[in-house]
PDB file of C-alpha atoms in Angstrom:
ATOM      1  CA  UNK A   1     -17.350-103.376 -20.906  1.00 78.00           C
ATOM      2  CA  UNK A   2     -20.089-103.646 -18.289  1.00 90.00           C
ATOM      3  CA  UNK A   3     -22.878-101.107 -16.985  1.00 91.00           C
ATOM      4  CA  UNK A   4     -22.581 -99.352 -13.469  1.00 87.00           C
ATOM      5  CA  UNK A   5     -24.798-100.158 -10.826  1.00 87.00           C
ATOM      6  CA  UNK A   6     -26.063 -96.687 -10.585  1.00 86.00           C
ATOM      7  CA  UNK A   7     -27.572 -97.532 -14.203  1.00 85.00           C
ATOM      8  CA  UNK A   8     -29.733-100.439 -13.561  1.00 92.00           C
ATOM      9  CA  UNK A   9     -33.017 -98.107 -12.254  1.00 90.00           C
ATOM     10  CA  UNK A  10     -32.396 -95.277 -14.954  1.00 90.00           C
ATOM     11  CA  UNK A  11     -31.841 -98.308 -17.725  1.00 94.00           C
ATOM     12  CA  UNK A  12     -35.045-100.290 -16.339  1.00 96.00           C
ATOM     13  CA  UNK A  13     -37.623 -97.266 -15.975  1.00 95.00           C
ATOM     14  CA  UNK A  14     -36.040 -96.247 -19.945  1.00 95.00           C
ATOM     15  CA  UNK A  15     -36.785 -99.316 -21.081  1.00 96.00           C
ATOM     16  CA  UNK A  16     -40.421 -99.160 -19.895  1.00 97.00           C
ATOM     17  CA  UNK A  17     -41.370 -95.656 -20.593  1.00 96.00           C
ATOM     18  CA  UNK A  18     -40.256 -96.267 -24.125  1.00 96.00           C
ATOM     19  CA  UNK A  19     -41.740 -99.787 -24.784  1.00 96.00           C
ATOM     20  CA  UNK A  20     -45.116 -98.095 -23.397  1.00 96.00           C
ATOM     21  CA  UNK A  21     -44.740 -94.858 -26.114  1.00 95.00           C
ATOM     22  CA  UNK A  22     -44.129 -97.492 -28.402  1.00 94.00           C
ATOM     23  CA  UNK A  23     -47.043-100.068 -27.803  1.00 92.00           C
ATOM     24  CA  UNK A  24     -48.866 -97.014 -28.190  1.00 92.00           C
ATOM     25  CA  UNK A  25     -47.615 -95.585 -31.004  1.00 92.00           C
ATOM     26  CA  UNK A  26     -47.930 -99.097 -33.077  1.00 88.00           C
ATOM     27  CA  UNK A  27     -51.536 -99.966 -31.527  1.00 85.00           C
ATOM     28  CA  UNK A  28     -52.805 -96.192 -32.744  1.00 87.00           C
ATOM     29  CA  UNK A  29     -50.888 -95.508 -35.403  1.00 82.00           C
ATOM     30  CA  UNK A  30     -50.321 -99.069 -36.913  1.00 76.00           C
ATOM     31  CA  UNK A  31     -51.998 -97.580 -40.026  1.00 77.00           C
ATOM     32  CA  UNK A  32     -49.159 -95.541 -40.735  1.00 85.00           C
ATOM     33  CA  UNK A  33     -46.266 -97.298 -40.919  1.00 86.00           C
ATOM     34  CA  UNK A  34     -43.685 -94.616 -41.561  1.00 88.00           C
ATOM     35  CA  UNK A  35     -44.225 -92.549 -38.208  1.00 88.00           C
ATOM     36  CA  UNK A  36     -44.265 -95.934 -35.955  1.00 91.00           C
ATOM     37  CA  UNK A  37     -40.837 -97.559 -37.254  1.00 91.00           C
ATOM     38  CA  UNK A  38     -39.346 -93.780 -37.085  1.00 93.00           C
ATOM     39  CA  UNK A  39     -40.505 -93.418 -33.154  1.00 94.00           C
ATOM     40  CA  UNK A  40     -39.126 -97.365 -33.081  1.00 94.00           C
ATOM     41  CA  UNK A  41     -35.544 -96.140 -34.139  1.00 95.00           C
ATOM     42  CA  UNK A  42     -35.799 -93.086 -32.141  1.00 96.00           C
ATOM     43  CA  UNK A  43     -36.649 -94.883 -29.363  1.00 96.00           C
ATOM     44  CA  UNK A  44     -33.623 -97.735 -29.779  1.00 96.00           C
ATOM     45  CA  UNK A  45     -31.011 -94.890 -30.647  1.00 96.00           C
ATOM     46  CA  UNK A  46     -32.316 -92.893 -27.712  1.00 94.00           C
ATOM     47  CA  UNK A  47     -32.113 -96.020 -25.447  1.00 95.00           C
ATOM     48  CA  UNK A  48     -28.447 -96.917 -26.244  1.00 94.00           C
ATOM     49  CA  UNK A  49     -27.139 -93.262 -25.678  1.00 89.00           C
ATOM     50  CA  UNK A  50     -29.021 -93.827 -22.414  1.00 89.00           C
ATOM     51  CA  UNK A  51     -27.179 -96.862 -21.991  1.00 92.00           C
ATOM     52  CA  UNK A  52     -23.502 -95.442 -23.010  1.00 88.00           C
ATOM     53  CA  UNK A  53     -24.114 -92.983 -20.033  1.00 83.00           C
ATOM     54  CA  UNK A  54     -23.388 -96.209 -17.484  1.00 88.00           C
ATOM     55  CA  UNK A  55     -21.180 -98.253 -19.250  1.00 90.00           C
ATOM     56  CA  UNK A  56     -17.803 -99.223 -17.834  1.00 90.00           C
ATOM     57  CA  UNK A  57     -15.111 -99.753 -20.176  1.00 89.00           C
ATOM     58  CA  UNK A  58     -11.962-102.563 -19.006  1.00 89.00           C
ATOM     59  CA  UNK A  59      -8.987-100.874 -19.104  1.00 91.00           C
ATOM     60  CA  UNK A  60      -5.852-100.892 -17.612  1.00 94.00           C
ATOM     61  CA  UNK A  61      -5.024 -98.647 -14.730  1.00 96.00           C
ATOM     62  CA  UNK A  62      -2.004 -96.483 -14.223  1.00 97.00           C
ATOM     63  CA  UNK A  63      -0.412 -96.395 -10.599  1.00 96.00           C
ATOM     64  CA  UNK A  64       2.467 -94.920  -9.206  1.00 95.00           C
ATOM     65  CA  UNK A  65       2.854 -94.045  -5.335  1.00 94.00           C
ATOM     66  CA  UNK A  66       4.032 -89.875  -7.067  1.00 95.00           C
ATOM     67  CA  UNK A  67       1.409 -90.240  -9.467  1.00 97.00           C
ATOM     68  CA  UNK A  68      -2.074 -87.746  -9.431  1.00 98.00           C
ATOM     69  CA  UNK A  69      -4.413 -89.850 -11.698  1.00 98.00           C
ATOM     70  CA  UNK A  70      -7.303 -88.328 -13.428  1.00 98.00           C
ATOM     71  CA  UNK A  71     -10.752 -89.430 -11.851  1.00 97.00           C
ATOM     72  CA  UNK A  72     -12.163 -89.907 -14.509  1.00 96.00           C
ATOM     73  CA  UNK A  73     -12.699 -89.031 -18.188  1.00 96.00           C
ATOM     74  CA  UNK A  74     -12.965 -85.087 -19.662  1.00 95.00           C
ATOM     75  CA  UNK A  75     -11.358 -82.412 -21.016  1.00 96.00           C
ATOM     76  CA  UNK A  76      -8.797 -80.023 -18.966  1.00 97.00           C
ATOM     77  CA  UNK A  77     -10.472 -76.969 -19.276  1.00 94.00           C
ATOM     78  CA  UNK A  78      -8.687 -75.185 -15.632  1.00 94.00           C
ATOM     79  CA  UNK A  79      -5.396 -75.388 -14.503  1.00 96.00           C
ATOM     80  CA  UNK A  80      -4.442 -72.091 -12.329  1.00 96.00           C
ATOM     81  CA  UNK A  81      -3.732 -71.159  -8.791  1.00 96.00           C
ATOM     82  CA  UNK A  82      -6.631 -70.406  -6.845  1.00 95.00           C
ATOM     83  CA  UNK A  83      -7.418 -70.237  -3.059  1.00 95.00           C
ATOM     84  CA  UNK A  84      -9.658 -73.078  -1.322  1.00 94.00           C
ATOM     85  CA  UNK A  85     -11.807 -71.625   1.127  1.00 92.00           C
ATOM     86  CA  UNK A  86     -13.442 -75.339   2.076  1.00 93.00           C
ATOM     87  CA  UNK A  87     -10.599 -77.614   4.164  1.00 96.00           C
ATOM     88  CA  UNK A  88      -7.037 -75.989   3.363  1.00 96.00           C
ATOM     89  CA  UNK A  89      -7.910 -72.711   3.615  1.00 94.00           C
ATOM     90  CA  UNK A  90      -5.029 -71.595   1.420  1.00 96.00           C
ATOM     91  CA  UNK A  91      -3.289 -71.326  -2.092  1.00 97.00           C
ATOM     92  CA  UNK A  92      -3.898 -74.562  -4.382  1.00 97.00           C
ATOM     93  CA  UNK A  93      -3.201 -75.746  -7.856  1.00 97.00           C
ATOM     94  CA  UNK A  94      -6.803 -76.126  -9.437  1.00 97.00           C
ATOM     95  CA  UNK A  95      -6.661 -78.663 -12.090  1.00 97.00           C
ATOM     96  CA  UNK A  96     -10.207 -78.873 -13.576  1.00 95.00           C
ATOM     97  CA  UNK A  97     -12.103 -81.876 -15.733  1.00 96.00           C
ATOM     98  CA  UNK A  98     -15.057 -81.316 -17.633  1.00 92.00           C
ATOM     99  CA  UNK A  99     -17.099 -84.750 -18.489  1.00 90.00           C
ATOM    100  CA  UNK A 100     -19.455 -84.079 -21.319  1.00 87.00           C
ATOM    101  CA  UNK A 101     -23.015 -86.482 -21.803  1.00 82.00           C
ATOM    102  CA  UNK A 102     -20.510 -88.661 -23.741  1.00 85.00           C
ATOM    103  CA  UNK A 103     -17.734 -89.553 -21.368  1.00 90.00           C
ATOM    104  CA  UNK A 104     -17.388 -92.365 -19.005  1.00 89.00           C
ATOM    105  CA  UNK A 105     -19.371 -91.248 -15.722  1.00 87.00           C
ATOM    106  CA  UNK A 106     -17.145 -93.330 -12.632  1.00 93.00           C
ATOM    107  CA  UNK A 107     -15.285 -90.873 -10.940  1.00 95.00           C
ATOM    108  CA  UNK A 108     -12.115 -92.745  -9.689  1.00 97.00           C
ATOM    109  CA  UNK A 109      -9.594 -91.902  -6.342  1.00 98.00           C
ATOM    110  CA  UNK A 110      -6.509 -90.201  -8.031  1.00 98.00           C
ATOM    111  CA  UNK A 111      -3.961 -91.134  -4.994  1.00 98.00           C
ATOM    112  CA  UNK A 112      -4.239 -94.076  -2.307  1.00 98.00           C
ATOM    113  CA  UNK A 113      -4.796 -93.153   1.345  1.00 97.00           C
ATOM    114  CA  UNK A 114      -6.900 -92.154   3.940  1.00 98.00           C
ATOM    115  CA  UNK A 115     -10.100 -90.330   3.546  1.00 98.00           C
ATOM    116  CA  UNK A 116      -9.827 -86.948   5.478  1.00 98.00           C
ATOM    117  CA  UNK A 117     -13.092 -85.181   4.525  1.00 97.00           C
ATOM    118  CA  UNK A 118     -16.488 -85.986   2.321  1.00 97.00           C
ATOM    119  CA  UNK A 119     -19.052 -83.467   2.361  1.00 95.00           C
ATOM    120  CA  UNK A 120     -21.987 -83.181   0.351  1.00 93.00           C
ATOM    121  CA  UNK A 121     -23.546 -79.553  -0.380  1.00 89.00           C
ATOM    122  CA  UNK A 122     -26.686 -78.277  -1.667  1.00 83.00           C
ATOM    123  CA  UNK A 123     -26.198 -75.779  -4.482  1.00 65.00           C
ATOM    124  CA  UNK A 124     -27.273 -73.999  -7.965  1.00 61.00           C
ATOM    125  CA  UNK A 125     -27.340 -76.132 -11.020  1.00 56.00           C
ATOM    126  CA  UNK A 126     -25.278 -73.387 -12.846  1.00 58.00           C
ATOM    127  CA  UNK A 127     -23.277 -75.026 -16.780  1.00 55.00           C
ATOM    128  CA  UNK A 128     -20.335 -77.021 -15.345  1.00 51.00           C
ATOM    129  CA  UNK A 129     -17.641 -74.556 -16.893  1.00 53.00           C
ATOM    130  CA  UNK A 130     -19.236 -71.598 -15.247  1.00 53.00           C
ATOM    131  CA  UNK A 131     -16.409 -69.824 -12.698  1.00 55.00           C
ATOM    132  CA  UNK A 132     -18.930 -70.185  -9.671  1.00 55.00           C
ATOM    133  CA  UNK A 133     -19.986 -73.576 -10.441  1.00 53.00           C
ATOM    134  CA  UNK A 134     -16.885 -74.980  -8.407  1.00 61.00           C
ATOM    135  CA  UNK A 135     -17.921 -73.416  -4.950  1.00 59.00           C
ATOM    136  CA  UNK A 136     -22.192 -72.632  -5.971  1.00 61.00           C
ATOM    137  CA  UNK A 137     -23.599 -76.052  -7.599  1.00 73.00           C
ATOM    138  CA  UNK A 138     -24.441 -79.248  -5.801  1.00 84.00           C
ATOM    139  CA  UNK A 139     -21.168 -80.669  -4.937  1.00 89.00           C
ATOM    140  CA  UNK A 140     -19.120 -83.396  -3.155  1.00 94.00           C
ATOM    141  CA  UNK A 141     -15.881 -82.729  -1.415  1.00 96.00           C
ATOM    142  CA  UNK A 142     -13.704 -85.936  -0.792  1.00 97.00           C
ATOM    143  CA  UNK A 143      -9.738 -85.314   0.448  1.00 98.00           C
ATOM    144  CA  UNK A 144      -7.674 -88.070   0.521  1.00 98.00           C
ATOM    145  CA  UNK A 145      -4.472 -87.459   1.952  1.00 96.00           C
ATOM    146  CA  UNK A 146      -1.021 -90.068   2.306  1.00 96.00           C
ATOM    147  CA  UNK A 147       2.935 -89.244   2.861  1.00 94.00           C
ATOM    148  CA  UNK A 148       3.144 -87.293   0.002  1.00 93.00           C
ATOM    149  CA  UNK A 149       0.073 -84.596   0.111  1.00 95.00           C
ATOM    150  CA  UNK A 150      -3.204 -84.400   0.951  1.00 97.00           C
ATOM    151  CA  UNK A 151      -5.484 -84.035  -2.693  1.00 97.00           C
ATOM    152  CA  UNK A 152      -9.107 -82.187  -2.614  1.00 98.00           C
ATOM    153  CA  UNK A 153     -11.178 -84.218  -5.226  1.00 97.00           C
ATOM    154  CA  UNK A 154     -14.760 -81.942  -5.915  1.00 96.00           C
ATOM    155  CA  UNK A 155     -17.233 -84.074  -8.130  1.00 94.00           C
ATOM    156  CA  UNK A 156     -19.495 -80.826  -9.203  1.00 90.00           C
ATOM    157  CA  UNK A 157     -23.008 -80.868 -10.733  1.00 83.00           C
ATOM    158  CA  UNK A 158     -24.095 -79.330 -13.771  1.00 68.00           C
ATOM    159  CA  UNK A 159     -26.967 -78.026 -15.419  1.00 59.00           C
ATOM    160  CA  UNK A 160     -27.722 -81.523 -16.861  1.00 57.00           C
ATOM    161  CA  UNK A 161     -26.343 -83.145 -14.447  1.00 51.00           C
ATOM    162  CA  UNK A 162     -28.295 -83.525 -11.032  1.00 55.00           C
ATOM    163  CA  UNK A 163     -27.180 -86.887  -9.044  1.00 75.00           C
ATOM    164  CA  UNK A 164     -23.665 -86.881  -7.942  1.00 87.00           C
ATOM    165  CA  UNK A 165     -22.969 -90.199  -6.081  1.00 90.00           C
ATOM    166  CA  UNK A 166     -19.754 -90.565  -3.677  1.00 94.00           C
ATOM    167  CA  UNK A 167     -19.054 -93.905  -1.542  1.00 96.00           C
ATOM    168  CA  UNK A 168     -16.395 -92.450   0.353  1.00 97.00           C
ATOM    169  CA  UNK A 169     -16.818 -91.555   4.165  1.00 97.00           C
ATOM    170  CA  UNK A 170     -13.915 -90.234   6.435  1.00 97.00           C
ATOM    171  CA  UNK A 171     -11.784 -92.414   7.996  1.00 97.00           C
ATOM    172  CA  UNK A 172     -11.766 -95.363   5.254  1.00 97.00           C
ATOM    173  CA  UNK A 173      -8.257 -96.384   3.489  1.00 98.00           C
ATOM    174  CA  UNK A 174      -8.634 -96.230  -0.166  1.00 98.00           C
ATOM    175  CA  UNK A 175      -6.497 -97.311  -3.243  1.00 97.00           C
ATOM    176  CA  UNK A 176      -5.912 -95.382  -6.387  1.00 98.00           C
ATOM    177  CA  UNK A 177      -8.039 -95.536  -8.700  1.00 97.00           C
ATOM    178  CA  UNK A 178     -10.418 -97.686  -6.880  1.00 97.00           C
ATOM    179  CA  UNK A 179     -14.330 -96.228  -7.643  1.00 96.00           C
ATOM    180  CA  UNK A 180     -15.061 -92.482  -5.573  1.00 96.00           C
ATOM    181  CA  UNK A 181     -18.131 -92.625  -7.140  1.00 94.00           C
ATOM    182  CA  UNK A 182     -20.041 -91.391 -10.036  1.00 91.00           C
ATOM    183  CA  UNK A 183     -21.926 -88.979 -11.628  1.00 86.00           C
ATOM    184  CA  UNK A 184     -25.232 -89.563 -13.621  1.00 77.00           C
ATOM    185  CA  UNK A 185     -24.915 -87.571 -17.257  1.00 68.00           C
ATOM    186  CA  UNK A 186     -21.591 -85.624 -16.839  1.00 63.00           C
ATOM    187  CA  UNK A 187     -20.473 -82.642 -15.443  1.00 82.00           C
ATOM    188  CA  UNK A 188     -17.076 -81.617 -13.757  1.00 89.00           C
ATOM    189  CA  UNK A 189     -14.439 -82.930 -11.542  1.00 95.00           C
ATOM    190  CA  UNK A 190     -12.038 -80.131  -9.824  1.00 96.00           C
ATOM    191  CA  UNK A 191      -8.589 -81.290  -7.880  1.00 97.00           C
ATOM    192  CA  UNK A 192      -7.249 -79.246  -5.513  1.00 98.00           C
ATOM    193  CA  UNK A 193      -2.968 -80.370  -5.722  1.00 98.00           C
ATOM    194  CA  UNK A 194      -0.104 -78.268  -3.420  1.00 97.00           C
ATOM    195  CA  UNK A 195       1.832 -75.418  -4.783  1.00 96.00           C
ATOM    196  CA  UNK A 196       4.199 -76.642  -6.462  1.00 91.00           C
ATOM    197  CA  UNK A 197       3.107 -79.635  -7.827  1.00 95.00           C
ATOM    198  CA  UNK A 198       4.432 -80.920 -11.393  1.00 96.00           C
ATOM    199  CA  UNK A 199       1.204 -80.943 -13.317  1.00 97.00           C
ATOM    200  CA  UNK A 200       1.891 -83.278 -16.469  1.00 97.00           C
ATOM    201  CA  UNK A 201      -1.581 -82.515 -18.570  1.00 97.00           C
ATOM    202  CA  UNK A 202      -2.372 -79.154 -20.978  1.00 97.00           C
ATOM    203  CA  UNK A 203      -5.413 -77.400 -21.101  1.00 96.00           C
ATOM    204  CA  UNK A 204      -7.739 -78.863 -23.517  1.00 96.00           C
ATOM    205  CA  UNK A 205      -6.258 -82.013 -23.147  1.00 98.00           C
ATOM    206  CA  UNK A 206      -8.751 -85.417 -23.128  1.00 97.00           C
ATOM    207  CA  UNK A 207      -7.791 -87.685 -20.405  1.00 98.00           C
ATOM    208  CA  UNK A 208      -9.124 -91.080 -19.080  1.00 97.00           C
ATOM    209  CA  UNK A 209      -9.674 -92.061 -15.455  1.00 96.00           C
ATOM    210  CA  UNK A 210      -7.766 -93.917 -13.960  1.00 96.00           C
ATOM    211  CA  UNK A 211      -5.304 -94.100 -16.902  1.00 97.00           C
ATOM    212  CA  UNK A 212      -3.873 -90.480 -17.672  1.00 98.00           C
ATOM    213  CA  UNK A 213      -1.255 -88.941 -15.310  1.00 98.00           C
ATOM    214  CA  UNK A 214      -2.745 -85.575 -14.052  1.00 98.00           C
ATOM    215  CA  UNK A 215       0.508 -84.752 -11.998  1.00 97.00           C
ATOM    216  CA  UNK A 216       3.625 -86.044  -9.923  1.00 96.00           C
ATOM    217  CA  UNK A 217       4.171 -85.228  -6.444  1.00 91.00           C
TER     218      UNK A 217
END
């Protein structure tokens, strides 16, 4: 396991505020033992969870060339028909991923190809399972698109979560599950697959990026 680069600043400016509350704590209340050494765990516990927001777990990666991977780790709380108003402007298979404080945060690309769209948008902070928070919240629309289909991948922020971080810009080839990009303290990932499509997970089902099969093509 490593930690993501998008951690280092969060981890660092942590790690200062709390060793300041703590030097504090210890030089004021020094008398009373009790109350320092309890802010001292609190402050290690709260540290680590900070931590286990940007870690990166080694794993090994499922590919297939028919294969939708999930990017990245949740629960599958959507799976329905819906119409995409953004870039296909017609009927799609909505597979939605929610990605709860505790989940690995690296969104991954579920299909190789070439990157046909990513657009940022502005938007509400509105809880990630909300039915408006797929076209309302702060958002980032990638579609990557080969032989087989073009996929809309939608990294959506929610009410915790407010930095959603893509490296993907139209034009570049990209391999599956290579890194889309990430988003700091969970939230929601939406796919947007063709009618049609097999999908191969349940609702309510806990998948891993880059390792669980979202659909075949």
């Amino acid at each position: 396991m490593k930690i993501h680069r998008e951690g280092f600043a969060t981890i660092s400016l942590v790690f200062l505020v709390l060793a300041l509350i703590n030097g504090a704590v210890f030089y004021w209340l020094g008398s009373i033992p009790a109350v320092s050494y309890a802010i001292l765990i609190f402050s290690i516990l709260f540290f680590l969870f900070i931590v286990s927001f940007f870690r990166v777990p080694a794993r090994q990666y499922t590919t297939g060339d028919n294969l939708v991977i999930s990017p990245c780790d949740g629960k599958v709380v959507v799976i329905e028909e819906v119409f995409e108003p953004e870039y296909f402007q017609d009927k799609r298979l909505q597979v939605s991923i929610f990605m709860s404080p505790a989940n690995v945060h690296v969104n991954r690309n579920p299909i190789s190809g070439t990157v046909k769209l990513s657009q940022y948008h502005a938007g509400k902070y509105l809880v990630a399972w909300h039915p408006k928070s797929s076209t309302e919240n702060e958002r980032h629309s990638v579609v990557i698109g080969n032989q087989k289909a073009d996929i809309l991948v939608r990294q959506i922020a929610g009410a915790l979560a407010r930095r959603i971080v893509n490296y993907l810009k139209p034009g570049m080839q990209v391999s599956q599950n290579e890194e889309m990009g990430f988003i700091k303290f969970g939230s929601r990932v939406d796919l947007y697959l063709p009618l049609g499509t097999e999908v191969a997970v349940q609702l309510e089902q806990v998948v891993k990026g880059g390792q669980t099969v979202i659909a075949k093509i």
